[in-house]
Amino acid sequence: MPAPVSSSDHSPCVDWLFLDLNSYFASVEQQLNPALRGKPVAVVPVDSDATCAIAASHEAKKYGIKTGTNIGEARRRCPDLITVMAEHDMYVEFHHRIIEEVERHFPVHVICSIDEMACKLDAPRRPLEAATALAKRIKQGLRDRMGECITCSIGLAPNRFLAKIASDLQKPDGLVALLQEELPGRLLDLELSDLCGIGRRMEPRLHACGIRTVADLWAADRETLHRAWGGVVGDRFWHGLHGGPTEEDAPPIRRTIGHSHVLAPELRTPPAAGTVARRLLLKAASRLRRMHYRAGHMHLSVRVEQGPRCEAQAKFEPVADSILLSRVLADLWLRVMRQARWQRVKKVSVTLFDLVADSSPRQLELFASADELAAKEQRENLSHVLDQINQKHGRDSVVIGFTPDTVRTFSGTKIAFTRIPDREEFKE
Ligand SMILES: [Mg+2]
């Protein structure tokens, strides 16, 4: 539990709140199905003893079962183990509702994964007492609105790196503060491999520098860690460990939005593949608008069935409207298919680069005529209307330039562990 707030005028402060949901997928399953509560549960991708658990409930963890444990082995350790097939769309749905709940209390600065997020605290929440009270409100909010099984461990610390470590120190339902003035403090209870950034390959390299414990690591100077990591990653680690601001504390900048698709055989003719490319672009453009970005660079890549990959790209004044972007794509498509000699297409990728925030100034508009500006505004409004209709009535209710039925089946949203689909994406 956090250290008591001192009564002196110098009260301790923290800058980051890191929230890690406990046994996330398994907890969602227990929330949805009361019969699973209090029982050892493993979430699995397929129904087979040869597979591995992708999550384990608190009760299963007591048997040493965790993410990656082979199910045959898990059953030997715990004959009563219940396996449940993963329901990724449900985990994504809970993820978005959990963020909504956290944001009723404080804005989330960065979503780190489907079950981890971090908040950069503002001046009123930096004093430990206020940060602790916020953490407790978030925990209570999750219990009240998401359900009793949805618990989390929260870490409070001077930077995000240490806040994540703090969130790992007590599970389940933890609340731990690592204070700058108390460092290294509880860090000394950890093994080197407990720290994120120290994997199996890194540990021997630290040993080679004479670092075998967290106490050694704490005592090492920045140059030693620079050498151990072989570059600036070591310097960053040193700053993170000692509570300084780190690069990851800066807001994340999104650089690309893209979609690609391997075509079913019946979609491999050039006209059908062209429709798929347009569909991918509209999906990317819709995401672009939802994230309040414009893009100034499009890249199209096509792999033909027997042969090389053909590519084309174009740069333009940043836009977010589907009609202009569709025109750029039409031009790129012709260029790419000429290279590909109009052969059958196996894979199509469309990527938007050079993203700028919607609020940044549009230079060329200074020189545009009133008619051009009006036309541009109309196109942008139309794009937003298309988004709204598709959100309300389902994906492909309205599209530009093709018949929806030809490609409806391919553009379903799938879960990705590296990127959590937005709920709206299931309809785009
Ligand atoms: Mg977790």
CSV table of C-alpha atoms and ligand atoms in Angstrom, one decimal:
chain,number,residue,atom,x,y,z
A,1,MET,CA,0.0,0.0,0.0
A,2,PRO,CA,1.2,3.6,-0.6
A,3,ALA,CA,3.4,5.2,2.0
A,4,PRO,CA,1.5,7.5,4.4
A,5,VAL,CA,1.4,11.1,3.4
A,6,SER,CA,3.9,13.0,5.5
A,7,SER,CA,2.5,15.9,7.5
A,8,SER,CA,5.4,18.2,6.7
A,9,ASP,CA,5.0,21.0,4.1
A,10,HIS,CA,6.9,18.9,1.6
A,11,SER,CA,4.3,16.3,0.8
A,12,PRO,CA,5.3,13.5,-1.7
A,13,CYS,CA,4.1,13.7,-5.3
A,14,VAL,CA,3.6,11.3,-8.2
A,15,ASP,CA,3.2,12.1,-11.9
A,16,TRP,CA,1.8,8.9,-13.4
A,17,LEU,CA,-0.9,6.5,-12.7
A,18,PHE,CA,-0.6,3.1,-14.4
A,19,LEU,CA,-3.5,0.7,-14.5
A,20,ASP,CA,-3.2,-3.0,-15.3
A,21,LEU,CA,-6.3,-5.1,-15.3
A,22,ASN,CA,-5.9,-8.4,-13.4
A,23,SER,CA,-6.2,-11.6,-15.4
A,24,TYR,CA,-8.1,-9.6,-18.0
A,25,PHE,CA,-9.6,-12.1,-20.4
A,26,ALA,CA,-10.3,-14.6,-17.7
A,27,SER,CA,-11.9,-11.9,-15.5
A,28,VAL,CA,-14.2,-10.9,-18.4
A,29,GLU,CA,-15.3,-14.5,-18.8
A,30,GLN,CA,-16.0,-14.8,-15.0
A,31,GLN,CA,-17.9,-11.5,-15.2
A,32,LEU,CA,-20.0,-12.8,-18.1
A,33,ASN,CA,-20.6,-16.2,-16.6
A,34,PRO,CA,-21.1,-16.4,-12.8
A,35,ALA,CA,-20.6,-20.2,-12.9
A,36,LEU,CA,-16.9,-19.5,-13.6
A,37,ARG,CA,-16.4,-17.2,-10.6
A,38,GLY,CA,-14.0,-18.5,-7.9
A,39,LYS,CA,-12.9,-21.3,-10.2
A,40,PRO,CA,-9.7,-22.0,-12.0
A,41,VAL,CA,-10.3,-20.9,-15.6
A,42,ALA,CA,-8.0,-20.8,-18.6
A,43,VAL,CA,-8.9,-18.9,-21.7
A,44,VAL,CA,-7.8,-20.8,-24.9
A,45,PRO,CA,-7.7,-19.9,-28.6
A,46,VAL,CA,-8.8,-23.4,-29.7
A,47,ASP,CA,-10.4,-26.4,-28.0
A,48,SER,CA,-7.4,-28.7,-27.7
A,49,ASP,CA,-5.0,-29.9,-25.0
A,50,ALA,CA,-2.2,-29.1,-27.3
A,51,THR,CA,-2.8,-25.4,-27.2
A,52,CYS,CA,-1.6,-22.9,-24.7
A,53,ALA,CA,-3.6,-20.7,-22.2
A,54,ILE,CA,-3.8,-17.1,-23.4
A,55,ALA,CA,-5.0,-16.1,-19.9
A,56,ALA,CA,-5.6,-17.7,-16.5
A,57,SER,CA,-7.9,-16.7,-13.7
A,58,HIS,CA,-6.5,-15.8,-10.2
A,59,GLU,CA,-7.6,-19.2,-9.1
A,60,ALA,CA,-5.7,-21.0,-11.9
A,61,LYS,CA,-2.6,-18.9,-11.2
A,62,LYS,CA,-2.4,-20.5,-7.8
A,63,TYR,CA,-1.6,-23.7,-9.6
A,64,GLY,CA,1.2,-22.0,-11.6
A,65,ILE,CA,-0.9,-21.8,-14.7
A,66,LYS,CA,-0.3,-18.6,-16.6
A,67,THR,CA,-0.4,-17.1,-20.2
A,68,GLY,CA,1.6,-19.6,-22.3
A,69,THR,CA,1.1,-22.7,-20.1
A,70,ASN,CA,0.3,-25.8,-22.2
A,71,ILE,CA,-3.2,-26.9,-21.5
A,72,GLY,CA,-2.3,-30.6,-21.2
A,73,GLU,CA,0.3,-29.6,-18.5
A,74,ALA,CA,-2.3,-27.2,-16.9
A,75,ARG,CA,-4.8,-30.1,-16.5
A,76,ARG,CA,-2.2,-32.3,-14.9
A,77,ARG,CA,-1.5,-29.5,-12.4
A,78,CYS,CA,-5.2,-28.7,-11.8
A,79,PRO,CA,-7.6,-31.4,-12.8
A,80,ASP,CA,-10.6,-29.1,-12.2
A,81,LEU,CA,-9.4,-26.5,-14.7
A,82,ILE,CA,-12.2,-25.1,-16.8
A,83,THR,CA,-11.2,-24.0,-20.3
A,84,VAL,CA,-13.1,-21.3,-22.1
A,85,MET,CA,-12.8,-20.4,-25.8
A,86,ALA,CA,-11.6,-16.8,-26.2
A,87,GLU,CA,-14.2,-14.2,-27.3
A,88,HIS,CA,-12.0,-11.4,-28.6
A,89,ASP,CA,-14.9,-9.1,-29.6
A,90,MET,CA,-16.1,-9.2,-26.0
A,91,TYR,CA,-12.7,-8.3,-24.7
A,92,VAL,CA,-12.5,-5.4,-27.1
A,93,GLU,CA,-16.0,-4.3,-26.0
A,94,PHE,CA,-15.1,-4.4,-22.3
A,95,HIS,CA,-11.8,-2.6,-23.1
A,96,HIS,CA,-13.7,0.4,-24.6
A,97,ARG,CA,-16.2,0.4,-21.7
A,98,ILE,CA,-13.4,0.2,-19.2
A,99,ILE,CA,-11.6,3.2,-20.8
A,100,GLU,CA,-14.9,5.1,-20.7
A,101,GLU,CA,-15.2,4.4,-17.0
A,102,VAL,CA,-11.6,5.4,-16.2
A,103,GLU,CA,-12.2,8.6,-18.2
A,104,ARG,CA,-15.2,9.5,-16.1
A,105,HIS,CA,-12.5,10.1,-13.4
A,106,PHE,CA,-9.4,11.2,-15.3
A,107,PRO,CA,-8.3,11.3,-19.0
A,108,VAL,CA,-6.2,8.3,-20.2
A,109,HIS,CA,-3.0,9.6,-21.7
A,110,VAL,CA,-2.0,6.4,-23.5
A,111,ILE,CA,-3.5,3.0,-24.0
A,112,CYS,CA,-0.6,0.5,-23.7
A,113,SER,CA,-2.4,-2.7,-24.6
A,114,ILE,CA,-5.9,-4.2,-24.3
A,115,ASP,CA,-5.5,-4.4,-20.5
A,116,GLU,CA,-3.1,-1.6,-19.7
A,117,MET,CA,-3.4,2.2,-19.7
A,118,ALA,CA,-1.6,5.2,-18.2
A,119,CYS,CA,-2.7,8.6,-17.0
A,120,LYS,CA,-0.4,11.6,-16.7
A,121,LEU,CA,-1.5,13.3,-13.6
A,122,ASP,CA,-2.2,17.1,-13.4
A,123,ALA,CA,-1.2,19.4,-10.6
A,124,PRO,CA,-4.3,18.8,-8.4
A,125,ARG,CA,-3.8,15.0,-8.6
A,126,ARG,CA,0.0,14.9,-8.2
A,127,PRO,CA,0.1,14.9,-4.3
A,128,LEU,CA,0.1,11.3,-3.2
A,129,GLU,CA,-3.0,11.7,-1.2
A,130,ALA,CA,-5.0,13.0,-4.2
A,131,ALA,CA,-3.5,10.4,-6.6
A,132,THR,CA,-4.4,7.6,-4.1
A,133,ALA,CA,-7.9,8.9,-3.8
A,134,LEU,CA,-8.2,9.0,-7.6
A,135,ALA,CA,-6.9,5.4,-7.9
A,136,LYS,CA,-9.5,4.3,-5.4
A,137,ARG,CA,-12.3,6.0,-7.2
A,138,ILE,CA,-11.3,4.4,-10.5
A,139,LYS,CA,-11.2,0.9,-8.8
A,140,GLN,CA,-14.6,1.5,-7.2
A,141,GLY,CA,-16.0,2.8,-10.5
A,142,LEU,CA,-14.9,-0.4,-12.3
A,143,ARG,CA,-16.4,-2.6,-9.7
A,144,ASP,CA,-19.7,-0.6,-9.8
A,145,ARG,CA,-20.1,-0.2,-13.5
A,146,MET,CA,-18.2,-3.1,-15.1
A,147,GLY,CA,-18.7,-5.7,-12.4
A,148,GLU,CA,-17.2,-7.3,-9.4
A,149,CYS,CA,-14.8,-9.5,-11.4
A,150,ILE,CA,-13.1,-6.5,-13.2
A,151,THR,CA,-10.3,-5.6,-10.8
A,152,CYS,CA,-7.0,-3.9,-11.5
A,153,SER,CA,-3.7,-3.1,-10.0
A,154,ILE,CA,-2.7,0.5,-10.0
A,155,GLY,CA,0.8,1.9,-9.8
A,156,LEU,CA,1.7,5.5,-8.9
A,157,ALA,CA,5.2,6.8,-9.6
A,158,PRO,CA,7.3,9.8,-10.9
A,159,ASN,CA,7.3,8.3,-14.5
A,160,ARG,CA,5.4,5.8,-16.6
A,161,PHE,CA,8.2,3.2,-16.4
A,162,LEU,CA,8.2,3.1,-12.6
A,163,ALA,CA,4.4,3.3,-12.5
A,164,LYS,CA,4.1,0.2,-14.5
A,165,ILE,CA,6.6,-1.6,-12.2
A,166,ALA,CA,4.5,-0.4,-9.2
A,167,SER,CA,1.4,-1.9,-10.8
A,168,ASP,CA,3.1,-5.2,-10.9
A,169,LEU,CA,4.1,-5.2,-7.2
A,170,GLN,CA,0.7,-6.2,-5.8
A,171,LYS,CA,-1.8,-8.5,-7.5
A,172,PRO,CA,-4.7,-8.8,-7.7
A,173,ASP,CA,-6.4,-5.5,-6.8
A,174,GLY,CA,-3.2,-3.7,-5.9
A,175,LEU,CA,-2.4,-0.1,-5.2
A,176,VAL,CA,1.3,0.7,-4.8
A,177,ALA,CA,3.2,4.0,-5.0
A,178,LEU,CA,6.9,4.3,-5.7
A,179,LEU,CA,8.0,7.7,-4.5
A,180,GLN,CA,11.0,9.5,-5.9
A,181,GLU,CA,12.4,10.2,-2.4
A,182,GLU,CA,12.1,6.5,-1.4
A,183,LEU,CA,13.8,5.0,-4.4
A,184,PRO,CA,15.1,2.3,-4.8
A,185,GLY,CA,12.8,1.2,-2.0
A,186,ARG,CA,10.7,-1.8,-3.1
A,187,LEU,CA,12.5,-2.1,-6.4
A,188,LEU,CA,15.1,-4.0,-4.4
A,189,ASP,CA,12.6,-6.8,-3.8
A,190,LEU,CA,12.5,-7.6,-7.5
A,191,GLU,CA,14.6,-9.8,-9.8
A,192,LEU,CA,16.3,-8.2,-12.8
A,193,SER,CA,13.9,-10.1,-15.1
A,194,ASP,CA,10.9,-8.6,-13.3
A,195,LEU,CA,11.7,-5.2,-14.9
A,196,CYS,CA,10.2,-4.6,-18.3
A,197,GLY,CA,13.0,-4.1,-20.8
A,198,ILE,CA,15.1,-6.9,-19.3
A,199,GLY,CA,14.4,-10.0,-21.2
A,200,ARG,CA,16.2,-13.3,-21.5
A,201,ARG,CA,18.8,-11.9,-23.9
A,202,MET,CA,19.4,-8.8,-21.8
A,203,GLU,CA,20.1,-10.5,-18.5
A,204,PRO,CA,23.4,-12.2,-19.6
A,205,ARG,CA,24.6,-8.9,-20.9
A,206,LEU,CA,24.0,-7.2,-17.6
A,207,HIS,CA,25.8,-10.1,-15.8
A,208,ALA,CA,28.7,-9.4,-18.1
A,209,CYS,CA,28.8,-5.9,-16.7
A,210,GLY,CA,28.8,-7.1,-13.2
A,211,ILE,CA,25.1,-6.4,-12.6
A,212,ARG,CA,23.3,-9.4,-11.0
A,213,THR,CA,20.7,-7.8,-8.8
A,214,VAL,CA,18.4,-4.7,-8.9
A,215,ALA,CA,20.7,-3.2,-6.2
A,216,ASP,CA,23.6,-3.6,-8.7
A,217,LEU,CA,21.5,-2.1,-11.4
A,218,TRP,CA,20.5,0.8,-9.2
A,219,ALA,CA,24.1,1.5,-8.3
A,220,ALA,CA,25.3,1.4,-11.9
A,221,ASP,CA,26.0,4.7,-13.7
A,222,ARG,CA,24.5,5.7,-16.9
A,223,GLU,CA,27.6,4.9,-19.0
A,224,THR,CA,27.5,1.4,-17.7
A,225,LEU,CA,23.9,0.9,-18.8
A,226,HIS,CA,24.6,2.6,-22.1
A,227,ARG,CA,27.4,0.0,-22.7
A,228,ALA,CA,25.2,-2.9,-21.4
A,229,TRP,CA,22.4,-2.1,-23.8
A,230,GLY,CA,24.8,-1.0,-26.5
A,231,GLY,CA,23.2,2.4,-27.1
A,232,VAL,CA,20.7,5.0,-26.0
A,233,VAL,CA,18.2,2.4,-24.8
A,234,GLY,CA,20.5,2.0,-21.8
A,235,ASP,CA,20.5,5.7,-21.1
A,236,ARG,CA,16.7,5.7,-21.3
A,237,PHE,CA,16.5,2.7,-18.9
A,238,TRP,CA,18.8,4.5,-16.4
A,239,HIS,CA,16.6,7.7,-16.5
A,240,GLY,CA,13.5,5.6,-16.2
A,241,LEU,CA,14.8,3.6,-13.2
A,242,HIS,CA,15.9,6.7,-11.4
A,243,GLY,CA,12.5,8.4,-11.8
A,244,GLY,CA,13.4,11.0,-14.4
A,245,PRO,CA,11.1,11.9,-17.3
A,246,THR,CA,11.5,9.4,-20.1
A,247,GLU,CA,10.8,9.6,-23.8
A,248,GLU,CA,7.7,7.4,-23.4
A,249,ASP,CA,6.2,10.1,-21.2
A,250,ALA,CA,5.8,12.3,-24.3
A,251,PRO,CA,2.5,12.0,-26.1
A,252,PRO,CA,2.5,9.2,-28.7
A,253,ILE,CA,2.5,10.3,-32.4
A,254,ARG,CA,0.6,8.2,-34.8
A,255,ARG,CA,2.4,7.9,-38.1
A,256,THR,CA,0.4,5.7,-40.4
A,257,ILE,CA,-3.1,4.2,-41.0
A,258,GLY,CA,-3.2,1.3,-43.3
A,259,HIS,CA,-5.1,-1.8,-44.3
A,260,SER,CA,-4.1,-4.8,-46.4
A,261,HIS,CA,-5.9,-7.9,-47.5
A,262,VAL,CA,-5.0,-11.2,-49.1
A,263,LEU,CA,-7.7,-11.8,-51.7
A,264,ALA,CA,-9.9,-14.8,-52.0
A,265,PRO,CA,-9.5,-16.4,-55.5
A,266,GLU,CA,-12.8,-15.0,-56.8
A,267,LEU,CA,-11.6,-11.4,-56.0
A,268,ARG,CA,-8.2,-11.7,-57.8
A,269,THR,CA,-9.2,-10.3,-61.2
A,270,PRO,CA,-8.0,-6.7,-61.7
A,271,PRO,CA,-11.5,-5.1,-61.5
A,272,ALA,CA,-12.5,-7.0,-58.3
A,273,ALA,CA,-9.1,-6.3,-56.8
A,274,GLY,CA,-9.5,-2.6,-57.6
A,275,THR,CA,-12.8,-2.7,-55.7
A,276,VAL,CA,-11.1,-4.2,-52.7
A,277,ALA,CA,-8.4,-1.5,-52.8
A,278,ARG,CA,-11.1,1.2,-52.8
A,279,ARG,CA,-12.8,-0.6,-49.9
A,280,LEU,CA,-9.6,-0.7,-47.9
A,281,LEU,CA,-9.0,3.0,-48.6
A,282,LEU,CA,-12.5,4.0,-47.4
A,283,LYS,CA,-11.9,2.0,-44.2
A,284,ALA,CA,-8.6,3.8,-43.6
A,285,ALA,CA,-10.2,7.2,-44.5
A,286,SER,CA,-13.0,6.7,-42.1
A,287,ARG,CA,-10.5,5.9,-39.3
A,288,LEU,CA,-8.5,8.9,-40.3
A,289,ARG,CA,-11.5,11.2,-39.8
A,290,ARG,CA,-12.5,9.5,-36.5
A,291,MET,CA,-9.0,10.1,-35.1
A,292,HIS,CA,-9.2,13.8,-36.3
A,293,TYR,CA,-6.2,13.5,-38.7
A,294,ARG,CA,-5.6,14.4,-42.3
A,295,ALA,CA,-3.1,12.5,-44.5
A,296,GLY,CA,-0.7,13.9,-47.1
A,297,HIS,CA,0.8,10.7,-48.6
A,298,MET,CA,-0.7,7.5,-49.9
A,299,HIS,CA,1.0,4.3,-50.7
A,300,LEU,CA,-0.5,1.5,-52.7
A,301,SER,CA,1.1,-1.9,-52.9
A,302,VAL,CA,-0.1,-4.9,-55.0
A,303,ARG,CA,1.4,-8.4,-55.1
A,304,VAL,CA,0.5,-10.4,-58.2
A,305,GLU,CA,-0.2,-14.1,-58.0
A,306,GLN,CA,3.0,-15.2,-59.7
A,307,GLY,CA,5.4,-12.4,-59.4
A,308,PRO,CA,6.7,-9.3,-57.7
A,309,ARG,CA,5.2,-6.6,-55.6
A,310,CYS,CA,4.3,-3.5,-57.5
A,311,GLU,CA,4.1,-0.1,-55.7
A,312,ALA,CA,3.1,3.5,-56.3
A,313,GLN,CA,2.8,6.5,-54.1
A,314,ALA,CA,1.7,10.1,-54.2
A,315,LYS,CA,2.0,13.1,-51.9
A,316,PHE,CA,-0.6,15.8,-51.7
A,317,GLU,CA,-2.0,18.6,-49.6
A,318,PRO,CA,-3.2,16.8,-46.4
A,319,VAL,CA,-6.9,15.8,-46.7
A,320,ALA,CA,-9.4,13.6,-44.9
A,321,ASP,CA,-12.2,13.3,-47.4
A,322,SER,CA,-13.0,10.1,-49.1
A,323,ILE,CA,-13.7,11.5,-52.6
A,324,LEU,CA,-10.3,13.2,-53.0
A,325,LEU,CA,-8.5,10.2,-51.5
A,326,SER,CA,-10.4,7.9,-53.9
A,327,ARG,CA,-9.2,10.0,-56.8
A,328,VAL,CA,-5.6,9.7,-55.7
A,329,LEU,CA,-6.1,5.9,-55.3
A,330,ALA,CA,-7.6,5.6,-58.8
A,331,ASP,CA,-4.4,7.2,-60.2
A,332,LEU,CA,-2.1,5.0,-58.2
A,333,TRP,CA,-4.2,1.9,-59.2
A,334,LEU,CA,-3.6,2.5,-62.9
A,335,ARG,CA,0.1,3.0,-62.3
A,336,VAL,CA,0.5,-0.1,-60.2
A,337,MET,CA,-1.6,-2.3,-62.6
A,338,ARG,CA,0.4,-1.1,-65.6
A,339,GLN,CA,3.6,-2.3,-63.8
A,340,ALA,CA,1.7,-5.5,-62.9
A,341,ARG,CA,0.7,-6.0,-66.6
A,342,TRP,CA,-2.9,-6.4,-65.4
A,343,GLN,CA,-2.2,-9.9,-64.0
A,344,ARG,CA,-4.3,-11.5,-61.2
A,345,VAL,CA,-3.8,-9.9,-57.8
A,346,LYS,CA,-3.1,-11.8,-54.6
A,347,LYS,CA,-2.7,-9.0,-52.0
A,348,VAL,CA,-3.5,-5.3,-51.8
A,349,SER,CA,-2.2,-2.8,-49.2
A,350,VAL,CA,-3.3,0.8,-48.9
A,351,THR,CA,-1.4,3.0,-46.4
A,352,LEU,CA,-1.9,6.7,-45.5
A,353,PHE,CA,1.2,8.5,-44.2
A,354,ASP,CA,2.2,12.1,-43.2
A,355,LEU,CA,-0.7,12.4,-40.8
A,356,VAL,CA,-1.4,15.8,-39.4
A,357,ALA,CA,-3.9,16.8,-36.7
A,358,ASP,CA,-7.1,18.2,-38.1
A,359,SER,CA,-6.4,21.4,-36.1
A,360,SER,CA,-3.1,22.3,-37.9
A,361,PRO,CA,-3.3,25.1,-40.4
A,362,ARG,CA,-3.9,24.3,-44.1
A,363,GLN,CA,-1.4,26.4,-46.0
A,364,LEU,CA,-2.7,26.1,-49.5
A,365,GLU,CA,-6.2,27.2,-48.5
A,366,LEU,CA,-4.8,30.7,-48.2
A,367,PHE,CA,-4.5,30.7,-52.0
A,368,ALA,CA,-7.7,28.7,-52.9
A,369,SER,CA,-10.7,30.4,-54.5
A,370,ALA,CA,-14.0,30.6,-52.7
A,371,ASP,CA,-15.5,28.0,-55.1
A,372,GLU,CA,-12.6,25.6,-54.4
A,373,LEU,CA,-13.0,26.0,-50.6
A,374,ALA,CA,-16.8,25.5,-50.9
A,375,ALA,CA,-16.3,22.3,-52.9
A,376,LYS,CA,-13.8,21.1,-50.4
A,377,GLU,CA,-16.1,21.7,-47.5
A,378,GLN,CA,-18.9,19.9,-49.3
A,379,ARG,CA,-16.7,16.8,-49.9
A,380,GLU,CA,-15.6,16.8,-46.2
A,381,ASN,CA,-19.1,17.2,-45.0
A,382,LEU,CA,-20.2,14.4,-47.3
A,383,SER,CA,-17.5,12.1,-45.9
A,384,HIS,CA,-18.6,12.7,-42.4
A,385,VAL,CA,-22.2,12.0,-43.3
A,386,LEU,CA,-21.1,8.7,-44.9
A,387,ASP,CA,-19.3,7.8,-41.6
A,388,GLN,CA,-22.4,8.6,-39.6
A,389,ILE,CA,-24.7,6.5,-41.9
A,390,ASN,CA,-22.3,3.6,-41.8
A,391,GLN,CA,-21.9,3.8,-38.0
A,392,LYS,CA,-25.7,3.9,-37.6
A,393,HIS,CA,-26.8,1.3,-40.2
A,394,GLY,CA,-23.8,-0.9,-40.4
A,395,ARG,CA,-20.7,-1.1,-42.5
A,396,ASP,CA,-21.1,-0.5,-46.3
A,397,SER,CA,-24.6,1.0,-46.0
A,398,VAL,CA,-23.2,3.7,-48.2
A,399,VAL,CA,-20.0,3.5,-50.2
A,400,ILE,CA,-18.3,5.3,-53.0
A,401,GLY,CA,-17.8,3.8,-56.4
A,402,PHE,CA,-18.6,0.1,-56.0
A,403,THR,CA,-21.3,-2.3,-55.1
A,404,PRO,CA,-21.0,-3.3,-51.4
A,405,ASP,CA,-22.0,-6.9,-51.8
A,406,THR,CA,-18.9,-7.8,-53.9
A,407,VAL,CA,-16.6,-7.3,-51.0
A,408,ARG,CA,-18.7,-7.4,-47.9
A,409,THR,CA,-17.2,-10.6,-46.5
A,410,PHE,CA,-13.6,-9.7,-46.5
A,411,SER,CA,-13.4,-6.5,-44.4
A,412,GLY,CA,-14.4,-7.8,-41.0
A,413,THR,CA,-12.5,-6.4,-38.1
A,414,LYS,CA,-10.3,-8.9,-36.4
A,415,ILE,CA,-8.5,-8.6,-33.1
A,416,ALA,CA,-4.9,-7.7,-33.2
A,417,PHE,CA,-2.8,-8.0,-30.0
A,418,THR,CA,-0.6,-5.1,-31.1
A,419,ARG,CA,-3.5,-2.8,-31.9
A,420,ILE,CA,-6.9,-2.8,-30.2
A,421,PRO,CA,-9.7,-2.2,-32.8
A,422,ASP,CA,-11.9,0.7,-32.0
A,423,ARG,CA,-15.5,-0.3,-31.4
A,424,GLU,CA,-16.5,1.8,-34.4
A,425,GLU,CA,-14.2,-0.2,-36.6
A,426,PHE,CA,-16.5,-3.2,-36.4
A,427,LYS,CA,-18.9,-1.1,-38.5
A,428,GLU,CA,-16.5,0.7,-40.9
B,1,MG,MG,-2.9,-7.5,-16.9
